[in-house]
Coordinates of C-alpha atoms in Angstrom, one line a residue:
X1 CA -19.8 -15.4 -33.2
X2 CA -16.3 -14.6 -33.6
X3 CA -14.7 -16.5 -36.5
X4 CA -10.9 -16.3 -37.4
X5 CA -9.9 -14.2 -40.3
X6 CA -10.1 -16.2 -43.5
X7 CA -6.3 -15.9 -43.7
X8 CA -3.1 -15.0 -42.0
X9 CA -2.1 -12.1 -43.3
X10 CA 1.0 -9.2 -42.8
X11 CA -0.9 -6.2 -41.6
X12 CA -2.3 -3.5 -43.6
X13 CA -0.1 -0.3 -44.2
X14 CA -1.9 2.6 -44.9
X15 CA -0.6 6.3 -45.0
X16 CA -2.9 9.8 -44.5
X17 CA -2.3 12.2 -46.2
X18 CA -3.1 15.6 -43.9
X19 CA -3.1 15.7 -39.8
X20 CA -6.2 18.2 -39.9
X21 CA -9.6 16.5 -37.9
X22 CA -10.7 14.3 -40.7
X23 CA -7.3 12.9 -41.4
X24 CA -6.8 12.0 -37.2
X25 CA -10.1 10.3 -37.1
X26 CA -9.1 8.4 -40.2
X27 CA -6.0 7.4 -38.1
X28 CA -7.2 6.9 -34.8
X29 CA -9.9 4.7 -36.6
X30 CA -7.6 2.7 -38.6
X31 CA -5.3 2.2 -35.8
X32 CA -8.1 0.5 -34.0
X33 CA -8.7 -1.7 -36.6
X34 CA -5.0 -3.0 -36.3
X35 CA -4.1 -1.5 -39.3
X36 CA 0.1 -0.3 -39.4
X37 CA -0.7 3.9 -39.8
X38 CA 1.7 6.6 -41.0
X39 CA 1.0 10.2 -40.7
X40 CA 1.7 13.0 -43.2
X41 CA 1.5 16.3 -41.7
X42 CA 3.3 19.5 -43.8
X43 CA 2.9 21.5 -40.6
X44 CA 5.2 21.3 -37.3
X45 CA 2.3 20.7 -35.0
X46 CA -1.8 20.5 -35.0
X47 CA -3.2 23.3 -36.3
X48 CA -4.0 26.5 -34.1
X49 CA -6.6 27.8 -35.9
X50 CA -10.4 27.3 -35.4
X51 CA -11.2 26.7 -38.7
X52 CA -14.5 24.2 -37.8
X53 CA -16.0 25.0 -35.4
X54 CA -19.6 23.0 -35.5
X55 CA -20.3 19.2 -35.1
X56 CA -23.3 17.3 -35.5
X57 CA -24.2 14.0 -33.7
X58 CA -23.6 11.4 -35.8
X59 CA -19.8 12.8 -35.8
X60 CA -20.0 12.5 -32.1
X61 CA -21.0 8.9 -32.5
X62 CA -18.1 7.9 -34.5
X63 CA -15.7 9.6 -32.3
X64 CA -17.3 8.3 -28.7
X65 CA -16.8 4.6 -30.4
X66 CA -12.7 5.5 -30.2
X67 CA -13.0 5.5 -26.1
X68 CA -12.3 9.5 -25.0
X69 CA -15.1 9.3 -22.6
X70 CA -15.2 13.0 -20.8
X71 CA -12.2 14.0 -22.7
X72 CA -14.0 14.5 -25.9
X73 CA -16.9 16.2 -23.6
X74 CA -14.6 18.7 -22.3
X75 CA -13.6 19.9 -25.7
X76 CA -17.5 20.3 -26.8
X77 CA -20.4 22.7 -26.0
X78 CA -23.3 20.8 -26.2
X79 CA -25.5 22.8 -28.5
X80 CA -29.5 23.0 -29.8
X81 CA -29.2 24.0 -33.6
X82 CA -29.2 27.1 -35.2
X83 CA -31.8 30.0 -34.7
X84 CA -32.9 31.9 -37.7
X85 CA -33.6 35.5 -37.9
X86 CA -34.8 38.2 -40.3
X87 CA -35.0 41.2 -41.1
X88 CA -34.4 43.4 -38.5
X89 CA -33.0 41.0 -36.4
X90 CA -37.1 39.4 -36.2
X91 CA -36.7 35.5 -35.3
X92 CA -38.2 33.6 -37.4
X93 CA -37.5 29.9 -36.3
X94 CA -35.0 27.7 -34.5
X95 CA -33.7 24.2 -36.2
X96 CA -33.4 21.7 -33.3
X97 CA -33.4 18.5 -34.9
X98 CA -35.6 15.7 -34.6
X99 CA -35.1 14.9 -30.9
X100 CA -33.2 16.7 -28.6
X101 CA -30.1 14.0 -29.0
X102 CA -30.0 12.2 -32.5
X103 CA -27.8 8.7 -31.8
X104 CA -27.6 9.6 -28.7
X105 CA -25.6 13.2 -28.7
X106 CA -26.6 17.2 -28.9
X107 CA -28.0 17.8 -32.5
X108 CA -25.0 20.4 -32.7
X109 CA -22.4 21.0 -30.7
X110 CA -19.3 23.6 -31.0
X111 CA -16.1 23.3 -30.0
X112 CA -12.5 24.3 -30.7
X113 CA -10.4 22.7 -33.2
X114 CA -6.8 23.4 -31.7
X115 CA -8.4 21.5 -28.7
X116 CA -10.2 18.9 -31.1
X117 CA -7.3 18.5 -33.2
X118 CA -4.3 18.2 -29.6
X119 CA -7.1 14.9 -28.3
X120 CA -6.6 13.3 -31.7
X121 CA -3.4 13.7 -31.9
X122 CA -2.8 12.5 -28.2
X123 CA -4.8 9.5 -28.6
X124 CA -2.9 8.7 -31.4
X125 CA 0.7 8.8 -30.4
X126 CA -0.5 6.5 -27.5
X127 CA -1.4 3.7 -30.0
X128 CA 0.5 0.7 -31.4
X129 CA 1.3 0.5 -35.0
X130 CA 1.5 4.5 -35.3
X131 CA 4.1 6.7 -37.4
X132 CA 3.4 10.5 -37.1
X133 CA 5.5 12.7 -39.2
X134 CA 5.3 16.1 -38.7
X135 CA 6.6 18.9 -41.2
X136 CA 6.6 16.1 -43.7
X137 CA 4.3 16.4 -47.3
X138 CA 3.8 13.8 -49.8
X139 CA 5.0 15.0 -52.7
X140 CA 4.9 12.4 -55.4
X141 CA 3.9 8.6 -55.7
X142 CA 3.4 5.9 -57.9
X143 CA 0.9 2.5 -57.7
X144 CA 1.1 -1.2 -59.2
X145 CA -1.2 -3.6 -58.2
X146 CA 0.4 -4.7 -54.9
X147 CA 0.8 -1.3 -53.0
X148 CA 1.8 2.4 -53.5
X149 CA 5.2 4.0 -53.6
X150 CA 4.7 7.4 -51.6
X151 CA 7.4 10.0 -52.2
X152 CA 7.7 12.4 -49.0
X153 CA 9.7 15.4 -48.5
X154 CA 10.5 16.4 -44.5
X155 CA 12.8 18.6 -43.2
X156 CA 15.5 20.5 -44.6
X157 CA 14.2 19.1 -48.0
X158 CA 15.5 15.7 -47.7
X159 CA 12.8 13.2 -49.3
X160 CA 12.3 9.0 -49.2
X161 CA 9.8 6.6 -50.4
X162 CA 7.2 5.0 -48.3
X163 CA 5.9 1.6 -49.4
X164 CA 2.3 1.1 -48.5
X165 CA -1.1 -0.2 -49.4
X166 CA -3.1 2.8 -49.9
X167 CA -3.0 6.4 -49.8
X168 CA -5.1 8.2 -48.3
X169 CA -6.0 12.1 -49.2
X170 CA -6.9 13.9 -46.1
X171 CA -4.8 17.3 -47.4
X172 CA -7.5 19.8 -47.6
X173 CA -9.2 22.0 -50.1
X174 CA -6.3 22.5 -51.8
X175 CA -5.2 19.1 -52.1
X176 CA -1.7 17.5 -53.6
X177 CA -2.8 13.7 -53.4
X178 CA -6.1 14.9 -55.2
X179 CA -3.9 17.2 -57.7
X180 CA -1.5 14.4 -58.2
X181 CA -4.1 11.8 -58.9
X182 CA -4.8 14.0 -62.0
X183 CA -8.6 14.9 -60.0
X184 CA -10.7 17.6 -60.9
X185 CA -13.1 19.0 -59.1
X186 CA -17.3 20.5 -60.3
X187 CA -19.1 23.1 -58.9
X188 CA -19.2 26.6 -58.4
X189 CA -16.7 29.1 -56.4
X190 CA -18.6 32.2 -55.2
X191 CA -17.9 35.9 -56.2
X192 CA -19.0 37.2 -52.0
X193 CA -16.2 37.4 -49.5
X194 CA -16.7 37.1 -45.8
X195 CA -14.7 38.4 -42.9
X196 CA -14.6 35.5 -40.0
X197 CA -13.4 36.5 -36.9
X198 CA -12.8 33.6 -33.9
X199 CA -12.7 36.0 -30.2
X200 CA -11.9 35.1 -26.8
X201 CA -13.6 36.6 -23.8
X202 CA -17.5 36.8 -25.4
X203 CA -20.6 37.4 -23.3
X204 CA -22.8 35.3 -25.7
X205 CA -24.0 32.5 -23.7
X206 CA -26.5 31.2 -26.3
X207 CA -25.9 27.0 -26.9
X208 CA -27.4 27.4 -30.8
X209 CA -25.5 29.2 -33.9
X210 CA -27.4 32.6 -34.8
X211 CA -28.3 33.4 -38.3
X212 CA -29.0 36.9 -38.8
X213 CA -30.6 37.0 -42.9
X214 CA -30.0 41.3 -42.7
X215 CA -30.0 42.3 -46.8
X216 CA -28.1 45.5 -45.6
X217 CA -25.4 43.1 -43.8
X218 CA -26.1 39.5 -43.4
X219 CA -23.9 37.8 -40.6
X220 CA -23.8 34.8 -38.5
X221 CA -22.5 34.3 -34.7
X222 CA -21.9 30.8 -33.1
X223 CA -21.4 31.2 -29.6
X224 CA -18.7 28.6 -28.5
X225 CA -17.5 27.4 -24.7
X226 CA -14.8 29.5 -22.7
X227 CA -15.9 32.6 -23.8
X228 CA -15.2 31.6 -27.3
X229 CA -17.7 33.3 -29.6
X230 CA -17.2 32.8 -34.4
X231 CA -18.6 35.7 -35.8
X232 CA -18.6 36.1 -39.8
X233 CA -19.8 38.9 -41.5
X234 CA -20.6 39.7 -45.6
X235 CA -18.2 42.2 -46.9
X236 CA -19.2 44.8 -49.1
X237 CA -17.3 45.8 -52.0
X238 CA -14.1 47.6 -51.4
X239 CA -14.1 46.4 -47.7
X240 CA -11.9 43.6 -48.4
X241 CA -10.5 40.7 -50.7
X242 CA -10.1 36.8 -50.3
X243 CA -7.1 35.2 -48.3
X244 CA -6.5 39.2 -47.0
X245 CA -5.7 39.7 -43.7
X246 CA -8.5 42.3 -42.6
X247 CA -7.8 45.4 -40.3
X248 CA -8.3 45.4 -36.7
X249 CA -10.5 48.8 -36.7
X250 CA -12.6 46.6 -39.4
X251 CA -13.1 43.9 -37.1
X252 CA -14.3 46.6 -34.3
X253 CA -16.2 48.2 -36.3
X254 CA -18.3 45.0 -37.4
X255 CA -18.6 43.5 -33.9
X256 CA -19.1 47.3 -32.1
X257 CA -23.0 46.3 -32.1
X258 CA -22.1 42.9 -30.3
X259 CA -19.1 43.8 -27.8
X260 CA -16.4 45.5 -27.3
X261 CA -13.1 44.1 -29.2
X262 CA -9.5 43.9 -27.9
X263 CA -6.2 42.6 -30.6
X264 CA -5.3 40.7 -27.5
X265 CA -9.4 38.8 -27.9
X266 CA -9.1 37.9 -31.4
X267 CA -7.9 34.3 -32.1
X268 CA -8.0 34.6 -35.8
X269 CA -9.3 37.0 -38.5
X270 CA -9.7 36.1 -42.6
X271 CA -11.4 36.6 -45.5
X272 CA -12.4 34.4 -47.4
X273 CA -14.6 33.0 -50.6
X274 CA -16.7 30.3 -50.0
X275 CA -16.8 27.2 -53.3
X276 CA -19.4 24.5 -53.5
X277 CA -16.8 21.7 -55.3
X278 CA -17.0 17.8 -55.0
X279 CA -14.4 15.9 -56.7
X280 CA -15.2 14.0 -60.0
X281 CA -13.5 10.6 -58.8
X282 CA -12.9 9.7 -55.0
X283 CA -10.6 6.6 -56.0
X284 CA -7.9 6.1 -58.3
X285 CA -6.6 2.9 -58.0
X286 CA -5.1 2.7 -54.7
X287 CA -5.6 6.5 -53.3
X288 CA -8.8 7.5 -51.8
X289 CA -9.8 11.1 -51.1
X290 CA -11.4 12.3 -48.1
X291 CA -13.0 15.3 -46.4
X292 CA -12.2 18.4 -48.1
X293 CA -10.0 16.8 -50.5
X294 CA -13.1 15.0 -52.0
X295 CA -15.4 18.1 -51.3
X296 CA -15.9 21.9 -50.6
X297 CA -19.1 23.4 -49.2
X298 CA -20.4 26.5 -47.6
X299 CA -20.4 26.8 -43.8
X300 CA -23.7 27.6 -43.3
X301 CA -25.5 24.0 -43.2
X302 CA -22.1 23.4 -40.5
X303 CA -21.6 20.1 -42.4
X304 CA -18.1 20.5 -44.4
X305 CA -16.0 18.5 -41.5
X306 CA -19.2 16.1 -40.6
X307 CA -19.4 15.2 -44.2
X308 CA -15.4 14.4 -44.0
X309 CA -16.1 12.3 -40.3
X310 CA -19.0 10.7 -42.1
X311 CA -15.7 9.9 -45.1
X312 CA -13.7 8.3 -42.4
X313 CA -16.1 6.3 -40.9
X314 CA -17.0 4.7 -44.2
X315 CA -13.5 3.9 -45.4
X316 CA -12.1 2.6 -42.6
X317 CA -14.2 -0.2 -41.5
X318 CA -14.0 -1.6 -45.2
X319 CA -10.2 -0.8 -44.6
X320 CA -10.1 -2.9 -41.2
X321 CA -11.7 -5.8 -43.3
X322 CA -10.0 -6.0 -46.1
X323 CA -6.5 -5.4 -43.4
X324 CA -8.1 -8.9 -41.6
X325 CA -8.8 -10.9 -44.5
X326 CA -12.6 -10.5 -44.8
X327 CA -13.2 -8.3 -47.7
X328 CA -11.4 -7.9 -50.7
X329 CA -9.9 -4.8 -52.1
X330 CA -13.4 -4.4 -54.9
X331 CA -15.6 -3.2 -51.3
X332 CA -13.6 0.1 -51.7
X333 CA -15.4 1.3 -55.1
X334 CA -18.6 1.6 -52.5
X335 CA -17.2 4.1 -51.0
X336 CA -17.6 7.0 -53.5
X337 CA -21.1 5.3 -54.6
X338 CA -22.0 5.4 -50.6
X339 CA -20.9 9.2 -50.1
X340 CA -20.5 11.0 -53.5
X341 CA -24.4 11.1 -53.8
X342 CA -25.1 12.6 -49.9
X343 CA -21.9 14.9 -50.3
X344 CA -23.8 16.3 -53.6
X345 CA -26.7 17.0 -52.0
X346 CA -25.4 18.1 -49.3
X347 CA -23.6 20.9 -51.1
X348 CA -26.7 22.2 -52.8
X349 CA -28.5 22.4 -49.5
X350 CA -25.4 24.1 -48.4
X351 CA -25.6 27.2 -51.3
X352 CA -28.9 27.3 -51.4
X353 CA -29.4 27.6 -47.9
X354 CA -26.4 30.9 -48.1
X355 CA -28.2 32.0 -50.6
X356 CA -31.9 32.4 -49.2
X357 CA -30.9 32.9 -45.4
X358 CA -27.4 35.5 -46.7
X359 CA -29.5 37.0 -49.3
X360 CA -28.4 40.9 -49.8
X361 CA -32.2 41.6 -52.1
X362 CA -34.3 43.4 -49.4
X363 CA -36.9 41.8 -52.0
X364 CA -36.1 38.2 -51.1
X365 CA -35.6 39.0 -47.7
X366 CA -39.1 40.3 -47.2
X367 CA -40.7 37.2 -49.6
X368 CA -38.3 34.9 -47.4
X369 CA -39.6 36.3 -44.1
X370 CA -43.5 36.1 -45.4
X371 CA -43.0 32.5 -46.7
X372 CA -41.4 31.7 -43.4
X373 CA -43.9 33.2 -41.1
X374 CA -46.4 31.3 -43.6
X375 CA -45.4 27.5 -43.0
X376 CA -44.5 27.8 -39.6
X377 CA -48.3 28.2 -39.0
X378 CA -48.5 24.9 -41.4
X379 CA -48.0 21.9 -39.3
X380 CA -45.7 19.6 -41.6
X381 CA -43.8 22.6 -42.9
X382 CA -43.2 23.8 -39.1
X383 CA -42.1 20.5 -38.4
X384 CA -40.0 20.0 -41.6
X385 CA -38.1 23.7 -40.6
X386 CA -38.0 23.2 -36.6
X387 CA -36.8 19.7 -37.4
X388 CA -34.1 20.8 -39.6
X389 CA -35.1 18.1 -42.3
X390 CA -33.8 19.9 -45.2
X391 CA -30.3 18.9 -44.0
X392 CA -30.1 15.9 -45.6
X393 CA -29.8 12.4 -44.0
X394 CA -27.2 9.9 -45.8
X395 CA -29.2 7.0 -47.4
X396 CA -27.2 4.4 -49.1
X397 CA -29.4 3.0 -51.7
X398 CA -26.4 1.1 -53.4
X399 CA -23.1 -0.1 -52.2
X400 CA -22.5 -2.3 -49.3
X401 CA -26.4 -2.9 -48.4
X402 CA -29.2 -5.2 -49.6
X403 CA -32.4 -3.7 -50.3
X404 CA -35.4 -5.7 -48.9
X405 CA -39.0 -5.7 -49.1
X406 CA -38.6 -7.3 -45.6
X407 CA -41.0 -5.6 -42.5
X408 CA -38.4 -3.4 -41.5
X409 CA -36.8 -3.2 -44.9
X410 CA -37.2 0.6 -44.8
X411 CA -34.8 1.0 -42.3
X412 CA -32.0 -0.4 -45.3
X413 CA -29.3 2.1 -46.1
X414 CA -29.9 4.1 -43.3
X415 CA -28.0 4.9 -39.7
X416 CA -30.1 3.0 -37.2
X417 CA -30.1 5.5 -34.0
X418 CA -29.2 4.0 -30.9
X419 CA -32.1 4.2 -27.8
X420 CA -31.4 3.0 -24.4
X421 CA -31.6 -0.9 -23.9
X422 CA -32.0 -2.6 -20.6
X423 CA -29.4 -5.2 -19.9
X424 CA -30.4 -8.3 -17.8
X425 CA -28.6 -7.2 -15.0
X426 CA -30.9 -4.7 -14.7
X427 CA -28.4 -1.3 -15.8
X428 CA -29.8 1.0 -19.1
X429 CA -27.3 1.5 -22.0
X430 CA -26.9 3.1 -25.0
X431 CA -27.1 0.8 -27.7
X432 CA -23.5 1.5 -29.1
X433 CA -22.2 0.3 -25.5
X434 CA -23.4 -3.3 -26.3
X435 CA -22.6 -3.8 -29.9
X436 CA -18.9 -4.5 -31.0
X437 CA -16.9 -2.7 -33.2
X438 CA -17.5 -4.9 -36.4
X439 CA -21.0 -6.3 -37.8
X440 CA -23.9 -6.7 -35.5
X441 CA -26.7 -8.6 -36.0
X442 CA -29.6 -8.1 -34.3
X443 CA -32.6 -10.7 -34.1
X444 CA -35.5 -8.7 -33.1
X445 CA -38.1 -11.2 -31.2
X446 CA -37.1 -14.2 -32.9
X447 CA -37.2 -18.1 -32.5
X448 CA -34.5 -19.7 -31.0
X449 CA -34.6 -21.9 -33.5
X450 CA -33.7 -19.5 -36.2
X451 CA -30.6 -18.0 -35.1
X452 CA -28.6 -21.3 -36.5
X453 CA -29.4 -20.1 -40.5
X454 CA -28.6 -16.6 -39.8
X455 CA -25.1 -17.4 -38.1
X456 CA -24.5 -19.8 -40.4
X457 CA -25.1 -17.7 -43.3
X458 CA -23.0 -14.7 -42.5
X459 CA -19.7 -16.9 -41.5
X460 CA -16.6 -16.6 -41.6
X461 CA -17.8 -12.5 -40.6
X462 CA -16.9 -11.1 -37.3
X463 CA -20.3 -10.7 -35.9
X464 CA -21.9 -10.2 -32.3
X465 CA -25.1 -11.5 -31.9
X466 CA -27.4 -9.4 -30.0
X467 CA -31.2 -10.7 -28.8
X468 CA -33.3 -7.7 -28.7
X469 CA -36.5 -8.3 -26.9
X470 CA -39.6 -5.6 -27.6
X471 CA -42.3 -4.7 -25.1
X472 CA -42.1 -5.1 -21.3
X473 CA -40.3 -8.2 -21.2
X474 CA -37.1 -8.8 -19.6
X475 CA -33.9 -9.7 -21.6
X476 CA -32.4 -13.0 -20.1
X477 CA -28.8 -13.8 -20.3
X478 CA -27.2 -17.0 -21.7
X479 CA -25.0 -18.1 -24.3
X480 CA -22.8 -16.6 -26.7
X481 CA -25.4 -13.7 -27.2
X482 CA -25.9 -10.3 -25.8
X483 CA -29.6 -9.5 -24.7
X484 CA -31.5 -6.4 -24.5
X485 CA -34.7 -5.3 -23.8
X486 CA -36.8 -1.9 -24.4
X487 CA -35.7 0.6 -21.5
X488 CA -38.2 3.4 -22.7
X489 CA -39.9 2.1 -25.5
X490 CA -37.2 3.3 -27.7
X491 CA -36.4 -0.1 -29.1
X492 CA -39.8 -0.6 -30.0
X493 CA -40.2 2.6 -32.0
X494 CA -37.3 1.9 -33.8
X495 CA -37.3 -1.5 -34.4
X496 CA -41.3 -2.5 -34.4
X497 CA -41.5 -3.4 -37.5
X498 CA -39.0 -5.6 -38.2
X499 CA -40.6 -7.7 -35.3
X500 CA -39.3 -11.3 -36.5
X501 CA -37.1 -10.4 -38.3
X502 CA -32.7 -9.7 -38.2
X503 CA -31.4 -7.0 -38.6
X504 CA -27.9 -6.6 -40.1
X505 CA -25.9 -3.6 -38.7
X506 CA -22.5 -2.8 -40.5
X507 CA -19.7 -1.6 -38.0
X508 CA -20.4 2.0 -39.2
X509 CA -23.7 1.5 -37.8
X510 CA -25.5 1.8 -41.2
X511 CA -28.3 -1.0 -41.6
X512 CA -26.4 -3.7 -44.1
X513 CA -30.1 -5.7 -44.6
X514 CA -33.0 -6.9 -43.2
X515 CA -34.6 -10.8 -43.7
X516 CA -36.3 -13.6 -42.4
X517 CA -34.4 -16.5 -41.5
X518 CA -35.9 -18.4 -44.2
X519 CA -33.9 -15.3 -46.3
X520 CA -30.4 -15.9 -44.5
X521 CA -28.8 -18.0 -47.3
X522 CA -29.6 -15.6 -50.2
X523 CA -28.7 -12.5 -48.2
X524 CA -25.4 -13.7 -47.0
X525 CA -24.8 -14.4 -50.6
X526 CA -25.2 -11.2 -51.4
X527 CA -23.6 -9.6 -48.5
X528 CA -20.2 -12.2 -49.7
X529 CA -20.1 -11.4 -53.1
X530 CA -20.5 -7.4 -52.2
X531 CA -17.5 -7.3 -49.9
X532 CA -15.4 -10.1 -52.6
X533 CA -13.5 -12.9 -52.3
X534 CA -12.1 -11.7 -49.2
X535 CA -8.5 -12.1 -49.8
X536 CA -6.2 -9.1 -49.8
X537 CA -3.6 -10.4 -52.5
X538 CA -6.3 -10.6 -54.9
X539 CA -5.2 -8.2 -58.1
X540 CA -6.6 -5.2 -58.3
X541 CA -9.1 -5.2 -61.5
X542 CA -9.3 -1.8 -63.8
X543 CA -6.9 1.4 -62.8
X544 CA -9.0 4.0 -61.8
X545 CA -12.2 1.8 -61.4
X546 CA -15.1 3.0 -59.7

C-alpha cells in the first residue's frame, strides 16, 4: 500500500536551531523525509567536547533507521548498564536492563560526542535539500500563519532573513529560540557543584558506568572506548565554583586513587551545577523546542540527550507528513502532550536518583545500603533494581494513538521492540529491516479475507503491510505484503495476544492502535481526524495553542 500524497505540494522548509546531537538527528531525520533543511550552528565547527557521553537503545534504534551501518558502531562502546556501589566502595547491584539488547541494541552504550557529532554532520552534508551554516545564530524572528521569518546573524555581524515553515529550537540549555518565544522554564537548579573530567589513555576496561554513593565523596566513572574514561567528582565547599575552570593539581588529586593523570590526558575539565527544568510550553505557534531547549536534567539516570533523540524522533515523522500532504499542521500539538509527561518524570527519577545514590548523609548512606541489600533478596524488587525499571519507559496515553480494549490493546502507546523474524527465503531479520520508514501495519495471524477493511480504512496513508505469522509456521511470499514468521519465538512473546488482530505501528515505531477488522472503519476515523484534514495550507488555529 503505497498511496500518492493527498496533494502536490512545494516541499517543506524547516530550519534547526543548534548543530549539537539532538539538533543533527533532527536534520538528518527531516532530510530523509524530503523535507528542504537549513542548519543554524553559532559555532565554526561540531563541537569538541564530550559533553554526552551515554546512550540508551531506543536512541540507537532511531539513529540505525538513518543507514550508518558500522559507522555508527565504531563511534559506540557497546555497554551493560550501570553498577551501583556503597559505602566503601561495597557493590550493591548492577542495572542491566530488561534483556541484554532492548529493540535490538546494548541497554547503554558510551561513546564520544566530537566523533558522534563529525558522523552526523557527514551524513548530512551528503544529503539533498541541505543548508548548513556554520558560525551563524538565529537571533530574532517573527510568525504569521503561513510560515516564519528567521532573522540570522553570521559572520562578521552581517544578518538576513530566512523564510520558512517552522523553527525548530535545538540551541541548548541556554536557549535563544526558547528565550525569544517568551518560554519559561520549572523546576529546580541545585546548590552542589561537580568537577567532570573527560581523560585519554585510561586502564578501565569496565563496559558499565560506575556509581560510587561514598557520603565522604560521592563520584561516578563511565569507562568509554579508546582509552577514554568520564570521571565526575562532588566538590566540597571552597574546592570550586560553577562554570570554573578547575586546577590541574585538583584534577590529580581526585583521580590519584584511580590512575595517574597527565595535562596532555585530559580532554576537558569543568564545574558545573546540575538543574532539573522542563519548559512550560514546547510550541508556540510555529517554533517547537527540543532537547535541552525543552528540558534540563541530572546526568545520573544518562537520559538528558536520549530524552532529546526520543524529541526528534517524534517531531519529525509528524513533520515528514504534514511536508507530504498527509497530516495537517494540528498533529504537531501531540508532540508536547506525547513527551512533556515522560520528560517530567523522567526528571524526577533523574534528582531523586542523585539524591539517594550522591547522598553526602553517612545516615542515608547506611539506611540506602540496608534497604538495598534488603530487596535484592526480594524477588520483584531485585528484578525491578537489576532491571532498571525505575527509568521510566515513554507511554503515550494521549496524542497520536487510539486506546483499545482490543487483545493486545495493552501494547497501545508503547514502543513495540523489535525480535528477529524469519523471512521466506529462509534469512532472520530484525524487525526494523522489514518495516518502512512510515506507518506499518501488521496483521498478526489473520484472514485473508480481512486485510481489504483494514487497507481500505487507513488510505490515502503511506503504509506497508506486513503478514506476521506466530508459531512454527513458515511465512510465504506473495503479493504486495511482506511476510514474517517467528525466528525464536520472539514474535510470539511480543505479539501473542493480539493473535487476530492488526496492529498499527507509527513510523516512530510507537503502537498507533490495535483492532479487529470488524474495528477498521471506526479506528481509521480516529486515526484521520487525529492527524487533520491533511492539507498543509490549512490556517493555523490559536497562536500558541497546545
Amino acid at each position: 500500500m503505497n498511496p500518492s500524497p493527498v496533494q502536490a505540494q512545494s516541499p517543506l522548509r524547516v530550519v534547526i536551531a543548534g548543530g549539537g546531537p539532538v539538533g543533527l538527528t533532527a536534520a538528518n531525520l527531516l532530510a530523509a523525509l524530503g523535507v528542504d533543511v537549513v542548519l543554524v550552528e553559532r559555532n565554526p565547527s561540531t563541537s569538541d567536547e564530550a559533553k554526552a557521553i551515554s546512550m540508551d537503545a531506543e536512541s540507537l534504534r532511531v539513529l540505525h533507521r538513518l543507514g550508518f551501518g558500522a559507522r555508527l558502531d565504531a563511534v559506540m562502546a557497546p555497554g551493560t548498564g550501570v553498577r551501583f556501589h556503597g559505602r566503601g566502595g561495597r557493590r550493591l547491584f548492577q542495572a542491566r536492563g530488561a534483556s541484554p539488547y532492548p529493540y535490538g541494541y546494548a541497554v547503554k552504550s558510551q561513546f564520544s560526542q566530537p566523533e558522534l557529532e563529525r558522523l552526523l554532520f557527514g551524513h548530512l552534508e551528503r544529503r539533498d535539500g541541505v543548508q548548513i551554516r556554520m558560525s551563524t545564530e538565529v537571533v530574532a524572528f517573527t510568525q504569521d500563519a503561513l510560515g516564519v521569518d528567521v532573522t540570522v546573524r553570521g559572520v562578521g555581524g552581517i544578518e538576513e532573513t530566512l523564510r520558512t515553515d517552522y523553527l525548530l529550537g535545538c540551541d541548548g540549555g541556554r536557549s535563544t529560540v526558547r528565550k525569544l518565544a517568551g518560554i519559561s522554564m520549572s523546576g529546580n537548579s541545585f546548590d552542589d557543584v561537580w568537577l567532570v573530567v573527560d581523560t585519554v589513555g585510561d586502564h578501565h576496561d569496565a563496559r558499565c558506568s560506575l556509581h560510587f554513593g561514598d557520603p565522604d565523596r560521592p563520584y561516578v566513572i563511565v569507562p568509554g572506548g579508546d582509552g577514554r574514561c568520564r570521571y565526575e567528582f562532588l566538590l566540597r565547599p571552597g574546592e570550586g565554583a560553577a562554570r570554573e575552570q578547575p586546577p590541574f593539581e585538583l584534577v590529580e588529586r581526585l583521580l590519584a586513587p584511580h590512575r595517574r593523570i597527565t595535562p596532555e590526558q585530559v580532554e576537558r575539565s569543568v564545574n558545573y551545577r546540575f538543574s532539573g527544568l522542563v519548559a512550560d510550553r514546547w510550541r508556540d505557534w510555529r517554533v517547537l523546542l527540543l532537547g535541552d531547549a525543552a528540558h534540563m536534567m541530572p546526568p545520573f539516570a544518562g537520559q538528558g540527550l536520549n530524552s532529546g533523540i526520543r524529541d526528534a524522533a517524534n517531531v519529525c515523522w509528524k513533520l515528514g507528513l504534514i511536508a507530504r500532504g498527509y497530516a495537517a499542521d494540528s498533529v504537531l500539538n501531540s508532540y508536547e502532550l506525547e513527551r512533556k509527561p515522560h520528560a517530567e518524570v523522567t526528571v524526577k527519577v533523574s534528582v531523586l536518583q542523585g539524591r539517594i545514590v550522591m547522598t553526602t548523609s553517612k545516615r542515608a548512606a547506611r539506611v540506602r545500603d540496608a534497604l538495598v541489600a534488603a530487596a535484592l533478596r526480594i524477588p520483584w524488587a531485585r528484578e525491578y533494581l537489576v532491571q532498571g525499571r525505575y527509568l521510566p519507559k515513554p507511554r503515550y496515553d494521549t496524542g497520536i494513538v487510539v486506546p483499545s480494549e482490543s487483545p493486545g490493546g495493552a501494547l497501545v502507546g508503547t514502543q513495540l521492540d523489535q525480535p528477529w523474524v524469519l523471512r521466506p527465503d529462509g534469512t532472520a531479520r530484525r524487525l526494523d529491516r522489514v518495516l518502512g520508514e512510515d506507518f506499518s501495519l501488521l496483521g498478526v495471524d489473520v484472514a485473508e479475507r480481512d486485510w481489504g477493511n483494514a487497507v481500505s480504512a487507513l488510505t490515502p496513508l503511506p503504509v506497508r503491510c506486513v503478514d506476521i505469522v506466530l508459531g512454527d509456521r513458515r511465512p510465504r511470499s506473495g503479493g504486495s505484503r511482506v511476510a514474517v514468521g517467528d525466528a525464536d519465538g520472539g514474535l510470539e512473546a511480543l505479539l501473542g495476544a493480539a493473535s487476530g488482530q492488526f496492529v498499527l505501528l507509527r513510523p516512530d515505531r510507537y503502537v498507533a492502535a490495535v483492532f479487529g477488522a470488524d474495528q477498521a472503519g471506526s479506528i481509521g476515523s480516529v486515526l484521520h481526524r487525529l492527524l487533520g484534514s491533511g492539507s498543509r495550507s490549512d490556517q493555523l488555529s490559536v497562536k500558541g495553542q497546545q
